[in-house]
PDB file of C-alpha atoms and ligand atoms in Angstrom:
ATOM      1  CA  UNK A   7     -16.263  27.190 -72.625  1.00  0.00           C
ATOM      2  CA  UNK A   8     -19.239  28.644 -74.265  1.00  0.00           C
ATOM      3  CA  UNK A   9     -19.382  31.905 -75.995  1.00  0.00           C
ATOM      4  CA  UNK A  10     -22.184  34.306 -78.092  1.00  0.00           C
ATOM      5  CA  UNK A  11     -19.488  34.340 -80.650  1.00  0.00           C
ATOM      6  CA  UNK A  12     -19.744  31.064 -81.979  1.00  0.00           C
ATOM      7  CA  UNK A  13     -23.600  31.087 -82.267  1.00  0.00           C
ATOM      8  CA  UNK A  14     -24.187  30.006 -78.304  1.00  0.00           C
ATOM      9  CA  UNK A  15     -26.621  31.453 -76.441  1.00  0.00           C
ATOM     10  CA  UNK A  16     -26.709  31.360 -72.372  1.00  0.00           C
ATOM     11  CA  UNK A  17     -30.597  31.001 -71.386  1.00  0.00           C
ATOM     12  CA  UNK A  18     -30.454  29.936 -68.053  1.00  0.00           C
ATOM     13  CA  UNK A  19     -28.355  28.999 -65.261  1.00  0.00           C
ATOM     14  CA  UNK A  20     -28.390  25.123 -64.014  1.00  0.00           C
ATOM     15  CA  UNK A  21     -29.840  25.490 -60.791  1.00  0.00           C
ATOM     16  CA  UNK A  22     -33.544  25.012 -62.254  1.00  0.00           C
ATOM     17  CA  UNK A  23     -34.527  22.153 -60.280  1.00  0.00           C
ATOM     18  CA  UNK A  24     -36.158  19.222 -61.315  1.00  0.00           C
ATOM     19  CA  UNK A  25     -39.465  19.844 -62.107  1.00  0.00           C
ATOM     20  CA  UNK A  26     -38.843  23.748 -62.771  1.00  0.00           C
ATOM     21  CA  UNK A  27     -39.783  25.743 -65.758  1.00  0.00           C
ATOM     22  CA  UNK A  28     -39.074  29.262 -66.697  1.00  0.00           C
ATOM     23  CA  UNK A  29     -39.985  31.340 -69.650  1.00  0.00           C
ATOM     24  CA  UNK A  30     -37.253  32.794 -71.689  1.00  0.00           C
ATOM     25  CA  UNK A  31     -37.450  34.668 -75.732  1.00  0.00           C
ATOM     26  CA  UNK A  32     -34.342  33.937 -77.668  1.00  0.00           C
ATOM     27  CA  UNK A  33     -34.786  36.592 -80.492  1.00  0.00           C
ATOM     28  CA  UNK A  34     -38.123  36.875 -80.874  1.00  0.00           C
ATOM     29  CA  UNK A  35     -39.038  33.390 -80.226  1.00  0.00           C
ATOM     30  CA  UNK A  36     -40.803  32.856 -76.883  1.00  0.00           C
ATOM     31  CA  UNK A  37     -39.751  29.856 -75.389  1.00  0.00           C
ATOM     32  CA  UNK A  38     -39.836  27.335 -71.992  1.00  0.00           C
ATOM     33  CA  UNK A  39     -36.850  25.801 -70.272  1.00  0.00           C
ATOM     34  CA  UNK A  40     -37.575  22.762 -68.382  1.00  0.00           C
ATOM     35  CA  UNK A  41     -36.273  20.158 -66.477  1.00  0.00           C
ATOM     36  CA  UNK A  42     -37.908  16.684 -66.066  1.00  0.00           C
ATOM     37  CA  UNK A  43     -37.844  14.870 -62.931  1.00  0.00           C
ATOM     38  CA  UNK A  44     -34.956  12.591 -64.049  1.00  0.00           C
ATOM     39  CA  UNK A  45     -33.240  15.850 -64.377  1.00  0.00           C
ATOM     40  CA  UNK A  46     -33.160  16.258 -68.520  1.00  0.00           C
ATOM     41  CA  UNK A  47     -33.339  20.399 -69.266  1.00  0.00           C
ATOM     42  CA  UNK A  48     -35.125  21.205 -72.378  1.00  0.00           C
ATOM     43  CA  UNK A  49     -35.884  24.163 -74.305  1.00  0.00           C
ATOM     44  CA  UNK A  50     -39.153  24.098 -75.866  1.00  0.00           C
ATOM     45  CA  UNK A  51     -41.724  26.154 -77.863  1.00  0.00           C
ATOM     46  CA  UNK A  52     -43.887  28.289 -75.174  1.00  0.00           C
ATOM     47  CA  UNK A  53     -47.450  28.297 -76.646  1.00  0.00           C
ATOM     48  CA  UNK A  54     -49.029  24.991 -76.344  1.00  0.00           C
ATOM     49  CA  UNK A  55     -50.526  23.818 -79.498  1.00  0.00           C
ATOM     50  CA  UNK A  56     -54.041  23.169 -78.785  1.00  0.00           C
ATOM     51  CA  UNK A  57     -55.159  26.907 -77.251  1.00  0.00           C
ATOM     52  CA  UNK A  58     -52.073  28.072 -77.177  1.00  0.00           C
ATOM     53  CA  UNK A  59     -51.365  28.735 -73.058  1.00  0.00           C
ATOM     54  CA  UNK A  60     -47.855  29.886 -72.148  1.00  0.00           C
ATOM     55  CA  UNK A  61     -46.336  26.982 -70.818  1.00  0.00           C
ATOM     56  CA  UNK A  62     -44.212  28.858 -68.228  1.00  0.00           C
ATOM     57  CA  UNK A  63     -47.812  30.214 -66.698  1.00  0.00           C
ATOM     58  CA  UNK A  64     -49.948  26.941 -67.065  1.00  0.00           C
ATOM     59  CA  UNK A  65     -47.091  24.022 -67.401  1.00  0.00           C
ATOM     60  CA  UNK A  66     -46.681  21.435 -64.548  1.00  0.00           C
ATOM     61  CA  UNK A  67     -44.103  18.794 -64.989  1.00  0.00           C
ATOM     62  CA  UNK A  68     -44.805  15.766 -64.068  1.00  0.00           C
ATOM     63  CA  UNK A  69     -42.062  12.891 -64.093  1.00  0.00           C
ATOM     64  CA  UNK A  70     -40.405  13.228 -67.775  1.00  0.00           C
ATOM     65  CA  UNK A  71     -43.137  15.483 -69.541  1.00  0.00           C
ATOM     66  CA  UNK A  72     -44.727  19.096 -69.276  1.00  0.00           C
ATOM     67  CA  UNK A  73     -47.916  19.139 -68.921  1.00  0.00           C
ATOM     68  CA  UNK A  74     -50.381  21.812 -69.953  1.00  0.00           C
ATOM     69  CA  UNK A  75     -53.153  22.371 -67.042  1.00  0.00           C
ATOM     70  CA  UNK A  76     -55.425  24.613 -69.520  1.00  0.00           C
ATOM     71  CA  UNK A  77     -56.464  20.840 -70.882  1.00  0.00           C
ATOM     72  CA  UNK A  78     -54.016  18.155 -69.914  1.00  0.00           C
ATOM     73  CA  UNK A  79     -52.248  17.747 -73.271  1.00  0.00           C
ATOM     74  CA  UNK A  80     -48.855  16.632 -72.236  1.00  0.00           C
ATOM     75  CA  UNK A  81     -45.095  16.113 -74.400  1.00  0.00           C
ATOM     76  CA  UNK A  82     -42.150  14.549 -73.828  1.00  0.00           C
ATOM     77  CA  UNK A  83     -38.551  16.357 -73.889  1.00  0.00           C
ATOM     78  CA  UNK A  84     -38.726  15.398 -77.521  1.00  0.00           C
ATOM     79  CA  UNK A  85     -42.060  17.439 -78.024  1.00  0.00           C
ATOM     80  CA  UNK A  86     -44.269  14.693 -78.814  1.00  0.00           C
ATOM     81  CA  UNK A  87     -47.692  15.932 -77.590  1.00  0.00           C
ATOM     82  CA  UNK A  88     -49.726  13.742 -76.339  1.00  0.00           C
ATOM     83  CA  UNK A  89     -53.755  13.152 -74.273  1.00  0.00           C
ATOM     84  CA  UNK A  90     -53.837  11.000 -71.617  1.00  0.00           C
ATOM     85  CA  UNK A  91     -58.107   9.698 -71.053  1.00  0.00           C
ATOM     86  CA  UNK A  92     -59.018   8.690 -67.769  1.00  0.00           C
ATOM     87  CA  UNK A  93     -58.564   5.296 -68.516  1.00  0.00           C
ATOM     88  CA  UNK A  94     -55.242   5.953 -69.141  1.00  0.00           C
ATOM     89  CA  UNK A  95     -55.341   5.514 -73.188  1.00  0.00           C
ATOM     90  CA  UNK A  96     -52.642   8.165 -75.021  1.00  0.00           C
ATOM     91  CA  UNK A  97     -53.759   9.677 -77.860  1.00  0.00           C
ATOM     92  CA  UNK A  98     -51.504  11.575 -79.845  1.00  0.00           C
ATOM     93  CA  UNK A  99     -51.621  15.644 -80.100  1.00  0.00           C
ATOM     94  CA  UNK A 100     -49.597  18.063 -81.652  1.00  0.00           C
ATOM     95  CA  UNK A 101     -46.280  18.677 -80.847  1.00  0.00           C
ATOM     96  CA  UNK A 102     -43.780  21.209 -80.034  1.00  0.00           C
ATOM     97  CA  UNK A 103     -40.588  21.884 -81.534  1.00  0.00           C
ATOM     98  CA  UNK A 104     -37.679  21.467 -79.173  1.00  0.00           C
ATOM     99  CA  UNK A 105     -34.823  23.517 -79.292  1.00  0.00           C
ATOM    100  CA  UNK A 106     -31.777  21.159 -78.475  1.00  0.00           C
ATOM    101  CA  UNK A 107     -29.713  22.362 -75.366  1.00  0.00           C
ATOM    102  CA  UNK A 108     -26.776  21.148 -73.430  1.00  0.00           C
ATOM    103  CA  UNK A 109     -25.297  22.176 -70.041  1.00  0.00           C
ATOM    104  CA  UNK A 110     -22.269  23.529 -69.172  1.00  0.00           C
ATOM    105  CA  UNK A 111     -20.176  25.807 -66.935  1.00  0.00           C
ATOM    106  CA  UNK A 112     -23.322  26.361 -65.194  1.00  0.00           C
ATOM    107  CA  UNK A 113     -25.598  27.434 -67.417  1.00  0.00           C
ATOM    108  CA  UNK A 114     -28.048  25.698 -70.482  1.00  0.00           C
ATOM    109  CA  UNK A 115     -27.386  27.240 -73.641  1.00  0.00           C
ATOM    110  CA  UNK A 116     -28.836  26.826 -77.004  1.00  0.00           C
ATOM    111  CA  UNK A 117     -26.852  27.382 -80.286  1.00  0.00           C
ATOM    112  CA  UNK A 118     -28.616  29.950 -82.484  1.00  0.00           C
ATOM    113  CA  UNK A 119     -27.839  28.566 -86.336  1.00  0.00           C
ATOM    114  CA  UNK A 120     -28.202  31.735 -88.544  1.00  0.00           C
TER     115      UNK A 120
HETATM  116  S1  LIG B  15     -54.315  24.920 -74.274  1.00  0.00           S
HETATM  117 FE1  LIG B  15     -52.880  23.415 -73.649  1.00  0.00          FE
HETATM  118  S2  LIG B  15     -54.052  21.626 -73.527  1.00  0.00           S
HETATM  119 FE2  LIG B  15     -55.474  23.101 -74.232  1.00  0.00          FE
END
């Protein structure tokens, strides 16, 4: 079992569906939890890197990535950002750093190194 005093931090409890994303600061760090369609929960940077929209506010998932509706950049539950083009060519964007998570006893946590 999990506890703040080894360096784990509770952020949110597993019931975020598939497809859900909530906003959460760890510290001072704002951040988005997520969970792709497949199910995979990940904790990721809020701002997007291009204009910097809160991903909790203008985030959609779709399948196995977030996607940012200000301009469509998109990343993976590594953070690889990414532009899709209409004719469906990827182009690479910047990324976001992802906080690595697991889940257990209910709850995704993240371990805060200090
Ligand atoms: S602000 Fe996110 S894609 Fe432009």
């Amino acid at each position: 079992m999990k506890s703040s005093g080894d360096g784990w931090v509770r952020i949110c409890a597993s019931d975020l569906p598939p497809g859900g994303i909530v906003g959460v600061t760890i510290g001072s760090e704002d951040m988005v939890v997520w969970r792709s369609m497949a199910g995979t929960p990940c904790v990721i940077e809020a701002r997007c890197p291009h204009q910097w929209s809160h991903l909790a506010g203008e985030g959609v998932v779709v399948g196995e990535e977030l996607v940012c509706l200000t301009h469509l950049w998109r990343f993976t539950t590594g953070g690889e950002g990414w532009k899709e083009n209409v004719n469906g060519r990827r182009d690479r964007k910047g990324d976001l750093v992802v906080t690595d998570c697991i889940e257990e006893d209910g709850s995704i946590w993240v371990r805060i190194v200090g």
